[in-house]
Tab-separated table of C-alpha atoms in Angstrom:
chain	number	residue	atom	x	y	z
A	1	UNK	CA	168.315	119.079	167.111
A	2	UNK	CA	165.699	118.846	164.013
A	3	UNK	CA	162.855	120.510	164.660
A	4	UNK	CA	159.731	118.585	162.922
A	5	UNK	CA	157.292	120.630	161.123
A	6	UNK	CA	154.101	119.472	162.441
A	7	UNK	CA	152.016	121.695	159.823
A	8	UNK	CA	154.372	120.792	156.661
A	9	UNK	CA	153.962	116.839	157.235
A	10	UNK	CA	150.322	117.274	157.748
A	11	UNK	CA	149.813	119.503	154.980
A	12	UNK	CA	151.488	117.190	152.574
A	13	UNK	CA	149.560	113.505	153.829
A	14	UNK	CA	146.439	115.853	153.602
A	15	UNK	CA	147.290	116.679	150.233
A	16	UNK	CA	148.489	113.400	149.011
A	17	UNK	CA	144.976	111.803	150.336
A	18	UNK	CA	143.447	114.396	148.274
A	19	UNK	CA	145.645	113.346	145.043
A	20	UNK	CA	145.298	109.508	145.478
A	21	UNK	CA	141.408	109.872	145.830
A	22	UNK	CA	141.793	112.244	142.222
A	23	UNK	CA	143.438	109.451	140.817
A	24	UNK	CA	140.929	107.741	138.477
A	25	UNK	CA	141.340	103.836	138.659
A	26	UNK	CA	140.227	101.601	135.899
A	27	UNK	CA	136.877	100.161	135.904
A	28	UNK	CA	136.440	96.564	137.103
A	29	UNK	CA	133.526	95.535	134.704
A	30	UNK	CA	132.794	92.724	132.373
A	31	UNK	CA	130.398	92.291	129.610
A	32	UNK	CA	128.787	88.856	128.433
A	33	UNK	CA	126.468	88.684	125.149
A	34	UNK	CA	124.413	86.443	123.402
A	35	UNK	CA	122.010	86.163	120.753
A	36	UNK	CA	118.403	86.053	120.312
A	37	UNK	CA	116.519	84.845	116.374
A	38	UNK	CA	114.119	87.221	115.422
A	39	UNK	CA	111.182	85.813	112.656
A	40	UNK	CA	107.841	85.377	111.322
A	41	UNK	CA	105.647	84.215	108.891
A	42	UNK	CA	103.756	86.214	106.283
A	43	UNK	CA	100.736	84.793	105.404
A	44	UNK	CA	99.305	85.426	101.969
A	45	UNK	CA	96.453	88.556	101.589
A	46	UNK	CA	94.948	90.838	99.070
A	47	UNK	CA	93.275	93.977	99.362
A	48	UNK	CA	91.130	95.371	97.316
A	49	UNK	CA	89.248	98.750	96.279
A	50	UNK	CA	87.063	99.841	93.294
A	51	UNK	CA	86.018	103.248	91.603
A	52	UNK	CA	82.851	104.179	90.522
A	53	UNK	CA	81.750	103.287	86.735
A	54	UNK	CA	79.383	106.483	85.284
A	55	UNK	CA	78.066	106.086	81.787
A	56	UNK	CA	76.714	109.721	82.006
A	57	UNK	CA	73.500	110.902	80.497
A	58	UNK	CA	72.328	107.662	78.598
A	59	UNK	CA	70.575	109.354	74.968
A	60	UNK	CA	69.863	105.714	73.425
A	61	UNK	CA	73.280	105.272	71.640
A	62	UNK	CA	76.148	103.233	72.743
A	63	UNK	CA	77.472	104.433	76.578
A	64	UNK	CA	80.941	103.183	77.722
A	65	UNK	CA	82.668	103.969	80.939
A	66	UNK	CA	85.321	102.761	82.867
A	67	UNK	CA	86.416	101.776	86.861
A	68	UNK	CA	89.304	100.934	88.531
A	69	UNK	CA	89.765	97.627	90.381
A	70	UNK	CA	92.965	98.249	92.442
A	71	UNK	CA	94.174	95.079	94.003
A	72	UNK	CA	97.218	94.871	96.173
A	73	UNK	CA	98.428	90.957	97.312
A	74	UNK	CA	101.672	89.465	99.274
A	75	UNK	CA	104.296	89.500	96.548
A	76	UNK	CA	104.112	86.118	94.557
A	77	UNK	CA	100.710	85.410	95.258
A	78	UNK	CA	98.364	84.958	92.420
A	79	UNK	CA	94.790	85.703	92.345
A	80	UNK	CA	91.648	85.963	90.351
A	81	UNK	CA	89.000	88.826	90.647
A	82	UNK	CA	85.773	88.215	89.711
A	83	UNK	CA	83.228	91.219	89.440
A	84	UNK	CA	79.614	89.891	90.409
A	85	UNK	CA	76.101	90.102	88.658
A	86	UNK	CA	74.833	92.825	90.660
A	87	UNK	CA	71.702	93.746	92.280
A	88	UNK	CA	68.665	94.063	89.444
A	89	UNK	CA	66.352	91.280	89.549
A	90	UNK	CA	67.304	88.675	87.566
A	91	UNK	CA	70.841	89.775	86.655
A	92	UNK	CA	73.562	87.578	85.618
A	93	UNK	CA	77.267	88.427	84.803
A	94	UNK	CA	76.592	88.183	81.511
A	95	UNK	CA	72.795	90.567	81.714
A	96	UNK	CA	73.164	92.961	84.221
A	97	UNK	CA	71.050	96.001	84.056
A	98	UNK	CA	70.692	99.561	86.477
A	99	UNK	CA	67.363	99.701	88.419
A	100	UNK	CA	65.707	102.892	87.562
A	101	UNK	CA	62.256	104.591	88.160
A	102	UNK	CA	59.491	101.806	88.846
A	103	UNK	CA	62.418	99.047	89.058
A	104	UNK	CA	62.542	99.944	85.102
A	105	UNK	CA	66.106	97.849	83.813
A	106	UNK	CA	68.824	99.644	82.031
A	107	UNK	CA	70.721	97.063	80.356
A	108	UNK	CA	74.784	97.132	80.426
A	109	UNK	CA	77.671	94.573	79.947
A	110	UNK	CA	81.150	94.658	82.061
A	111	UNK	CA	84.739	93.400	80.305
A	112	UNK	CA	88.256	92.870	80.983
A	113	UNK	CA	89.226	94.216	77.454
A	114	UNK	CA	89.607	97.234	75.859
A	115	UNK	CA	87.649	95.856	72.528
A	116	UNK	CA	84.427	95.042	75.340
A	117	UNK	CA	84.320	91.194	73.629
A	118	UNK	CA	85.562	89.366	76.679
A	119	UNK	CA	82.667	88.680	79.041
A	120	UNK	CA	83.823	89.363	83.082
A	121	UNK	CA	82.107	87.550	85.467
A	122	UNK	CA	82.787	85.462	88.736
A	123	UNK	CA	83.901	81.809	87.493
A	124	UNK	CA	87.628	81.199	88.872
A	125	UNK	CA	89.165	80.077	85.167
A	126	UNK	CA	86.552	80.819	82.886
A	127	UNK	CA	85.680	84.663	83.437
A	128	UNK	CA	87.657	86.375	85.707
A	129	UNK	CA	90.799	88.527	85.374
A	130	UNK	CA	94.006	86.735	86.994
A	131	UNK	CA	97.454	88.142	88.361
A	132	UNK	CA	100.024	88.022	90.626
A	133	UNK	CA	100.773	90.225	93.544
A	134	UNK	CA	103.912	92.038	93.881
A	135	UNK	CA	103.664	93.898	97.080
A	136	UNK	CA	102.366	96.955	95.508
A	137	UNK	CA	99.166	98.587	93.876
A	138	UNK	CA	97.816	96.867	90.797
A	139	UNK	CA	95.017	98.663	88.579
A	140	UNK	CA	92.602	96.554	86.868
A	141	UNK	CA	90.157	98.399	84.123
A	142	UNK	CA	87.302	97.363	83.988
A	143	UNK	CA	85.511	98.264	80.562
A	144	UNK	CA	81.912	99.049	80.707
A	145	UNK	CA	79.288	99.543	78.167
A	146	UNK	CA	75.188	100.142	77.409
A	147	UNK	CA	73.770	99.003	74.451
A	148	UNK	CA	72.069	101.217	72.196
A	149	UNK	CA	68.234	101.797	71.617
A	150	UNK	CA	67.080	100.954	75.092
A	151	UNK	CA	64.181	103.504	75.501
A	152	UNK	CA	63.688	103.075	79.346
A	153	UNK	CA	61.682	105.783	81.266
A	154	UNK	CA	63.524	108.875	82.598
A	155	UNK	CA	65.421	108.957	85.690
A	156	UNK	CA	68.671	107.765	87.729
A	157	UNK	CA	69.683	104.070	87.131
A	158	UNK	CA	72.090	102.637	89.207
A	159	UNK	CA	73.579	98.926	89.852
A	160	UNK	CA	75.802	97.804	92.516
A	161	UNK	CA	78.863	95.286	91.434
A	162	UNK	CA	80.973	93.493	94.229
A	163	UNK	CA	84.378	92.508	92.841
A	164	UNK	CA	86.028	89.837	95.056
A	165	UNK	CA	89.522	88.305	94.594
A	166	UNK	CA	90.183	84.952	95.683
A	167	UNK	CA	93.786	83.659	96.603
C-alpha cells in the first residue's frame, strides 16, 4: 500500500500558489492620442527709453551733448520717433530753450546728425528719425547743442523733451 504524504502534497500546492502569484503577467493597457494646435498672434509694439542730455557748465561758447533714445519694436515693424518741443514757454522743435532762474531761457537745438544740420522734431515724414524693429535694442543719438553768446543769468537750466514713436 502507498502511503500519501499529506505534508509533501501540501507543501508543494502551497508553494506552487506562491510561484504562480510571483509570476508577473503582462499588462492589459492601451493608449489612444491625439493632437491639440497651439498659436497666437503677435501684435505689433515698441518700447521706448531715453538718457539724460547734460551740456555741463554753459561759459557762453558753443555746448554740445548727447542722449540715447533706445527703442525696441516687434521685428519688421517700422516706426518714427519724434522728440517734442519741450516745456519753456513758447518752445517749438525748432527753438527750444532750458528754463532757468526767473523763467530766464537758455536757448538749445536737438538733431538726428552728427554734423547738428538736420532739425529733429515731431512731424511723421518731415522731422523725425525712422527705423525698423528687429526684436532687439536699437540706440538712437540724439545730437544736442547751445549756441554761443547767450549771456543768461546764473543758475540751473533745465528742459524736459518727450520722445514718442509711432507705429
Amino acid at each position: 500500500m502507498t502511503r500519501f504524504n499529506f505534508n509533501s502534497v501540501f507543501s508543494a500546492a502551497v508553494l506552487g500558489c506562491l510561484v504562480l502569484g510571483l509570476v508577473s503577467r503582462p499588462a492589459l493597457s492601451a493608449t489612444v492620442t491625439t493632437t491639440f494646435g497651439v498659436n497666437a498672434t503677435v501684435q505689433a509694439t515698441c518700447l521706448v527709453s531715453a538718457t539724460a542730455m547734460a551740456f555741463g557748465t554753459y561759459t557762453g561758447v558753443v555746448a554740445t551733448s548727447t542722449s540715447a533714445v533706445s527703442v525696441t519694436c516687434t521685428n519688421t515693424t517700422p516706426y518714427n520717433v519724434g522728440l517734442s518741443a519741450g516745456l519753456a514757454t513758447g518752445a517749438t522743435v525748432t527753438t527750444r530753450s532750458m528754463t532757468g532762474p526767473a523763467s530766464a531761457l537758455l536757448s538749445y537745438a536737438l538733431f538726428s546728425d552728427s554734423a547738428r544740420t538736420v532739425n529733429w522734431g515731431q512731424t511723421i515724414g518731415t522731422d523725425t528719425v525712422t527705423g525698423t524693429g528687429n526684436g532687439s535694442v536699437q540706440a538712437i543719438t540724439v545730437y544736442g547743442q547751445a549756441a554761443a553768446a547767450q549771456y543768461v543769468a546764473p543758475g540751473a537750466y533745465a528742459d524736459t523733451i518727450t520722445a514718442t514713436v509711432t507705429y
